[in-house]
Amino acid sequence: MVAYQGGDTEAFRELYDRHAHALINFFYKMTYDRAMSEDLTQEAFIRLIRFRDRYRPEATFRTFMYRVAKNLWIDQYRSKKNAPRVISADRRLAEGGATVGDLLESADTSQSERAEHKEAAALIHEALEQLPEGQRMVFLLAESEGLKYREISEILDIPVGTIKSRMNAAVHRLRGLLGHVIG
């Protein structure tokens, strides 16, 4: 990013090539809509271009990128807040065209086991949708994106203690919603 700030346009192409896939996956986990995920990723990179002067090397580029993505998601969420979302275990994931149900299957599982896995995946998606936005964002950044609490704290601009609290609340709520599935 520092190279791009200095006028090296190839550096931005490298940033895009290196990070676009991660952003698409992040937005997909928030929207469950591949086309919208790609659109949001493009908009995030447009914002990264627009806000390049705000980047400071003290923070990692990844933290800066997810902060821009988070703000974009908040803008998108506010504008679409009342729109219902339909979630299906049969919906294709961003990578490889597999479904959530496919990922839970092994080659030697029976038809009934595969059906149970797909049902469980649908229940997990529904449970994630029931989390308050702040908890879901923290949970997905930590569990799906593999970010550390410190990084999430920087991205969301809230204290690490709040991150821990939201994560704890999200896990507790998911256990309550999915206790019959995982227990």
mmCIF file of C-alpha atoms in Angstrom:
data_model
loop_
_atom_site.group_PDB
_atom_site.id
_atom_site.type_symbol
_atom_site.label_atom_id
_atom_site.label_comp_id
_atom_site.label_asym_id
_atom_site.label_seq_id
_atom_site.Cartn_x
_atom_site.Cartn_y
_atom_site.Cartn_z
ATOM 1 C CA MET A 1 0.000 0.000 0.000
ATOM 2 C CA VAL A 2 2.894 2.332 0.726
ATOM 3 C CA ALA A 3 4.199 1.706 -2.806
ATOM 4 C CA TYR A 4 0.761 2.460 -4.226
ATOM 5 C CA GLN A 5 0.574 5.652 -2.183
ATOM 6 C CA GLY A 6 3.871 6.579 -3.857
ATOM 7 C CA GLY A 7 2.352 6.176 -7.326
ATOM 8 C CA ASP A 8 3.139 2.530 -8.162
ATOM 9 C CA THR A 9 -0.086 1.325 -9.809
ATOM 10 C CA GLU A 10 1.264 -2.218 -10.157
ATOM 11 C CA ALA A 11 1.448 -2.371 -6.365
ATOM 12 C CA PHE A 12 -2.318 -1.890 -6.237
ATOM 13 C CA ARG A 13 -2.824 -4.716 -8.733
ATOM 14 C CA GLU A 14 -0.733 -6.927 -6.457
ATOM 15 C CA LEU A 15 -2.851 -5.928 -3.440
ATOM 16 C CA TYR A 16 -5.990 -6.756 -5.395
ATOM 17 C CA ASP A 17 -4.655 -10.118 -6.565
ATOM 18 C CA ARG A 18 -3.528 -11.001 -3.057
ATOM 19 C CA HIS A 19 -6.634 -9.900 -1.112
ATOM 20 C CA ALA A 20 -9.708 -9.878 -3.391
ATOM 21 C CA HIS A 21 -10.528 -13.531 -2.765
ATOM 22 C CA ALA A 22 -10.496 -13.029 1.018
ATOM 23 C CA LEU A 23 -12.833 -10.039 0.735
ATOM 24 C CA ILE A 24 -15.217 -11.921 -1.551
ATOM 25 C CA ASN A 25 -15.375 -14.708 1.037
ATOM 26 C CA PHE A 26 -15.864 -12.220 3.873
ATOM 27 C CA PHE A 27 -18.752 -10.514 2.115
ATOM 28 C CA TYR A 28 -20.205 -13.858 1.045
ATOM 29 C CA LYS A 29 -20.388 -14.956 4.665
ATOM 30 C CA MET A 30 -22.234 -11.739 5.427
ATOM 31 C CA THR A 31 -24.645 -11.841 2.466
ATOM 32 C CA TYR A 32 -24.786 -15.452 1.196
ATOM 33 C CA ASP A 33 -24.975 -13.881 -2.263
ATOM 34 C CA ARG A 34 -22.027 -14.422 -4.632
ATOM 35 C CA ALA A 35 -22.859 -11.537 -7.008
ATOM 36 C CA MET A 36 -23.351 -9.092 -4.145
ATOM 37 C CA SER A 37 -20.090 -10.288 -2.560
ATOM 38 C CA GLU A 38 -18.209 -9.551 -5.769
ATOM 39 C CA ASP A 39 -19.879 -6.141 -6.108
ATOM 40 C CA LEU A 40 -19.043 -5.250 -2.510
ATOM 41 C CA THR A 41 -15.447 -6.368 -3.036
ATOM 42 C CA GLN A 42 -15.131 -4.095 -6.068
ATOM 43 C CA GLU A 43 -16.628 -1.230 -4.099
ATOM 44 C CA ALA A 44 -14.214 -1.927 -1.231
ATOM 45 C CA PHE A 45 -11.242 -1.683 -3.588
ATOM 46 C CA ILE A 46 -12.636 1.545 -5.038
ATOM 47 C CA ARG A 47 -12.790 2.888 -1.495
ATOM 48 C CA LEU A 48 -9.240 1.688 -0.865
ATOM 49 C CA ILE A 49 -8.155 3.763 -3.861
ATOM 50 C CA ARG A 50 -10.146 6.739 -2.624
ATOM 51 C CA PHE A 51 -8.844 6.444 0.967
ATOM 52 C CA ARG A 52 -5.246 5.477 0.151
ATOM 53 C CA ASP A 53 -3.923 8.632 1.785
ATOM 54 C CA ARG A 54 -5.479 7.545 5.103
ATOM 55 C CA TYR A 55 -3.432 4.348 5.276
ATOM 56 C CA ARG A 56 -0.631 4.455 7.816
ATOM 57 C CA PRO A 57 2.007 1.691 7.851
ATOM 58 C CA GLU A 58 1.620 1.289 11.626
ATOM 59 C CA ALA A 59 -1.398 -0.912 10.875
ATOM 60 C CA THR A 60 -1.244 -3.891 8.551
ATOM 61 C CA PHE A 61 -2.840 -3.492 5.168
ATOM 62 C CA ARG A 62 -5.170 -6.369 6.013
ATOM 63 C CA THR A 63 -6.480 -4.481 9.054
ATOM 64 C CA PHE A 64 -6.974 -1.345 6.964
ATOM 65 C CA MET A 65 -8.710 -3.363 4.219
ATOM 66 C CA TYR A 66 -11.133 -5.039 6.638
ATOM 67 C CA ARG A 67 -11.904 -1.716 8.278
ATOM 68 C CA VAL A 68 -12.869 -0.299 4.880
ATOM 69 C CA ALA A 69 -14.869 -3.483 4.180
ATOM 70 C CA LYS A 70 -16.610 -3.255 7.558
ATOM 71 C CA ASN A 71 -17.622 0.353 6.933
ATOM 72 C CA LEU A 72 -18.872 -0.575 3.471
ATOM 73 C CA TRP A 73 -20.860 -3.466 4.946
ATOM 74 C CA ILE A 74 -22.414 -1.158 7.540
ATOM 75 C CA ASP A 75 -23.441 1.241 4.767
ATOM 76 C CA GLN A 76 -24.871 -1.673 2.772
ATOM 77 C CA TYR A 77 -26.586 -3.188 5.816
ATOM 78 C CA ARG A 78 -28.255 0.093 6.716
ATOM 79 C CA SER A 79 -29.562 0.554 3.197
ATOM 80 C CA LYS A 80 -30.833 -3.050 2.959
ATOM 81 C CA LYS A 81 -31.757 -3.563 6.623
ATOM 82 C CA ASN A 82 -35.354 -4.531 6.003
ATOM 83 C CA ALA A 83 -34.712 -6.765 3.003
ATOM 84 C CA PRO A 84 -35.189 -10.454 3.870
ATOM 85 C CA ARG A 85 -32.381 -12.897 3.154
ATOM 86 C CA VAL A 86 -32.971 -16.481 2.167
ATOM 87 C CA ILE A 87 -30.272 -18.930 3.142
ATOM 88 C CA SER A 88 -29.936 -22.400 1.735
ATOM 89 C CA ALA A 89 -27.468 -25.181 2.383
ATOM 90 C CA ASP A 90 -27.705 -25.899 -1.332
ATOM 91 C CA ARG A 91 -26.397 -22.466 -2.285
ATOM 92 C CA ARG A 92 -22.941 -22.523 -3.857
ATOM 93 C CA LEU A 93 -19.976 -21.258 -1.889
ATOM 94 C CA ALA A 94 -17.444 -18.848 -3.329
ATOM 95 C CA GLU A 95 -14.751 -21.455 -3.829
ATOM 96 C CA GLY A 96 -15.026 -24.478 -6.093
ATOM 97 C CA GLY A 97 -18.765 -24.451 -6.571
ATOM 98 C CA ALA A 98 -19.354 -26.664 -3.525
ATOM 99 C CA THR A 99 -22.317 -26.236 -1.236
ATOM 100 C CA VAL A 100 -22.115 -26.043 2.530
ATOM 101 C CA GLY A 101 -23.682 -29.484 2.588
ATOM 102 C CA ASP A 102 -21.040 -30.817 0.195
ATOM 103 C CA LEU A 103 -18.283 -29.650 2.495
ATOM 104 C CA LEU A 104 -19.762 -31.556 5.384
ATOM 105 C CA GLU A 105 -19.912 -34.820 3.431
ATOM 106 C CA SER A 106 -17.248 -37.424 3.028
ATOM 107 C CA ALA A 107 -17.005 -39.823 0.117
ATOM 108 C CA ASP A 108 -18.336 -42.748 2.121
ATOM 109 C CA THR A 109 -21.373 -41.097 3.729
ATOM 110 C CA SER A 110 -24.798 -42.504 3.027
ATOM 111 C CA GLN A 111 -27.625 -40.598 1.372
ATOM 112 C CA SER A 112 -29.384 -40.151 4.738
ATOM 113 C CA GLU A 113 -26.157 -38.893 6.367
ATOM 114 C CA ARG A 114 -25.707 -36.374 3.551
ATOM 115 C CA ALA A 115 -29.284 -35.180 4.047
ATOM 116 C CA GLU A 116 -28.633 -34.765 7.779
ATOM 117 C CA HIS A 117 -25.438 -32.781 7.049
ATOM 118 C CA LYS A 118 -27.301 -30.461 4.679
ATOM 119 C CA GLU A 119 -30.012 -29.926 7.256
ATOM 120 C CA ALA A 120 -27.398 -29.143 9.918
ATOM 121 C CA ALA A 121 -25.673 -26.673 7.585
ATOM 122 C CA ALA A 122 -28.967 -24.893 6.964
ATOM 123 C CA LEU A 123 -29.558 -24.678 10.714
ATOM 124 C CA ILE A 124 -26.064 -23.213 11.224
ATOM 125 C CA HIS A 125 -26.735 -20.557 8.585
ATOM 126 C CA GLU A 126 -30.063 -19.700 10.195
ATOM 127 C CA ALA A 127 -28.434 -19.480 13.625
ATOM 128 C CA LEU A 128 -25.732 -17.137 12.309
ATOM 129 C CA GLU A 129 -28.459 -14.948 10.835
ATOM 130 C CA GLN A 130 -30.080 -14.665 14.268
ATOM 131 C CA LEU A 131 -26.976 -13.169 15.846
ATOM 132 C CA PRO A 132 -27.025 -9.411 16.325
ATOM 133 C CA GLU A 133 -24.909 -7.714 13.656
ATOM 134 C CA GLY A 134 -22.053 -6.839 16.027
ATOM 135 C CA GLN A 135 -21.761 -10.398 17.311
ATOM 136 C CA ARG A 136 -21.995 -11.910 13.843
ATOM 137 C CA MET A 137 -19.308 -9.561 12.507
ATOM 138 C CA VAL A 138 -16.929 -10.441 15.351
ATOM 139 C CA PHE A 139 -17.667 -14.168 15.049
ATOM 140 C CA LEU A 140 -17.106 -14.232 11.269
ATOM 141 C CA LEU A 141 -13.936 -12.131 11.402
ATOM 142 C CA ALA A 142 -12.497 -14.402 14.085
ATOM 143 C CA GLU A 143 -13.709 -17.820 12.971
ATOM 144 C CA SER A 144 -13.969 -17.458 9.198
ATOM 145 C CA GLU A 145 -11.246 -14.938 8.463
ATOM 146 C CA GLY A 146 -8.897 -16.110 11.202
ATOM 147 C CA LEU A 147 -8.236 -12.638 12.577
ATOM 148 C CA LYS A 148 -6.924 -12.109 16.086
ATOM 149 C CA TYR A 149 -9.003 -10.157 18.594
ATOM 150 C CA ARG A 150 -6.496 -7.291 18.451
ATOM 151 C CA GLU A 151 -6.936 -7.045 14.668
ATOM 152 C CA ILE A 152 -10.726 -7.183 14.964
ATOM 153 C CA SER A 153 -10.523 -4.457 17.612
ATOM 154 C CA GLU A 154 -8.628 -2.224 15.167
ATOM 155 C CA ILE A 155 -11.003 -3.023 12.303
ATOM 156 C CA LEU A 156 -14.194 -2.383 14.266
ATOM 157 C CA ASP A 157 -12.642 0.423 16.330
ATOM 158 C CA ILE A 158 -13.833 -1.037 19.619
ATOM 159 C CA PRO A 159 -11.850 -2.298 22.642
ATOM 160 C CA VAL A 160 -10.512 -5.864 22.735
ATOM 161 C CA GLY A 161 -12.667 -6.463 25.813
ATOM 162 C CA THR A 162 -15.764 -5.685 23.761
ATOM 163 C CA ILE A 163 -14.555 -8.089 21.065
ATOM 164 C CA LYS A 164 -14.161 -10.829 23.682
ATOM 165 C CA SER A 165 -17.569 -10.059 25.135
ATOM 166 C CA ARG A 166 -19.274 -10.140 21.729
ATOM 167 C CA MET A 167 -17.492 -13.358 20.788
ATOM 168 C CA ASN A 168 -18.492 -14.968 24.069
ATOM 169 C CA ALA A 169 -22.098 -13.841 23.593
ATOM 170 C CA ALA A 170 -22.113 -15.104 19.983
ATOM 171 C CA VAL A 171 -20.758 -18.517 20.970
ATOM 172 C CA HIS A 172 -23.205 -18.762 23.877
ATOM 173 C CA ARG A 173 -26.136 -17.829 21.644
ATOM 174 C CA LEU A 174 -25.051 -20.219 18.890
ATOM 175 C CA ARG A 175 -24.760 -23.028 21.442
ATOM 176 C CA GLY A 176 -28.284 -22.247 22.618
ATOM 177 C CA LEU A 177 -29.648 -22.163 19.082
ATOM 178 C CA LEU A 178 -27.723 -25.230 17.922
ATOM 179 C CA GLY A 179 -27.576 -27.299 21.108
ATOM 180 C CA HIS A 180 -29.819 -29.959 19.625
ATOM 181 C CA VAL A 181 -27.603 -30.156 16.506
ATOM 182 C CA ILE A 182 -24.172 -30.250 18.162
ATOM 183 C CA GLY A 183 -25.079 -31.930 21.419
#
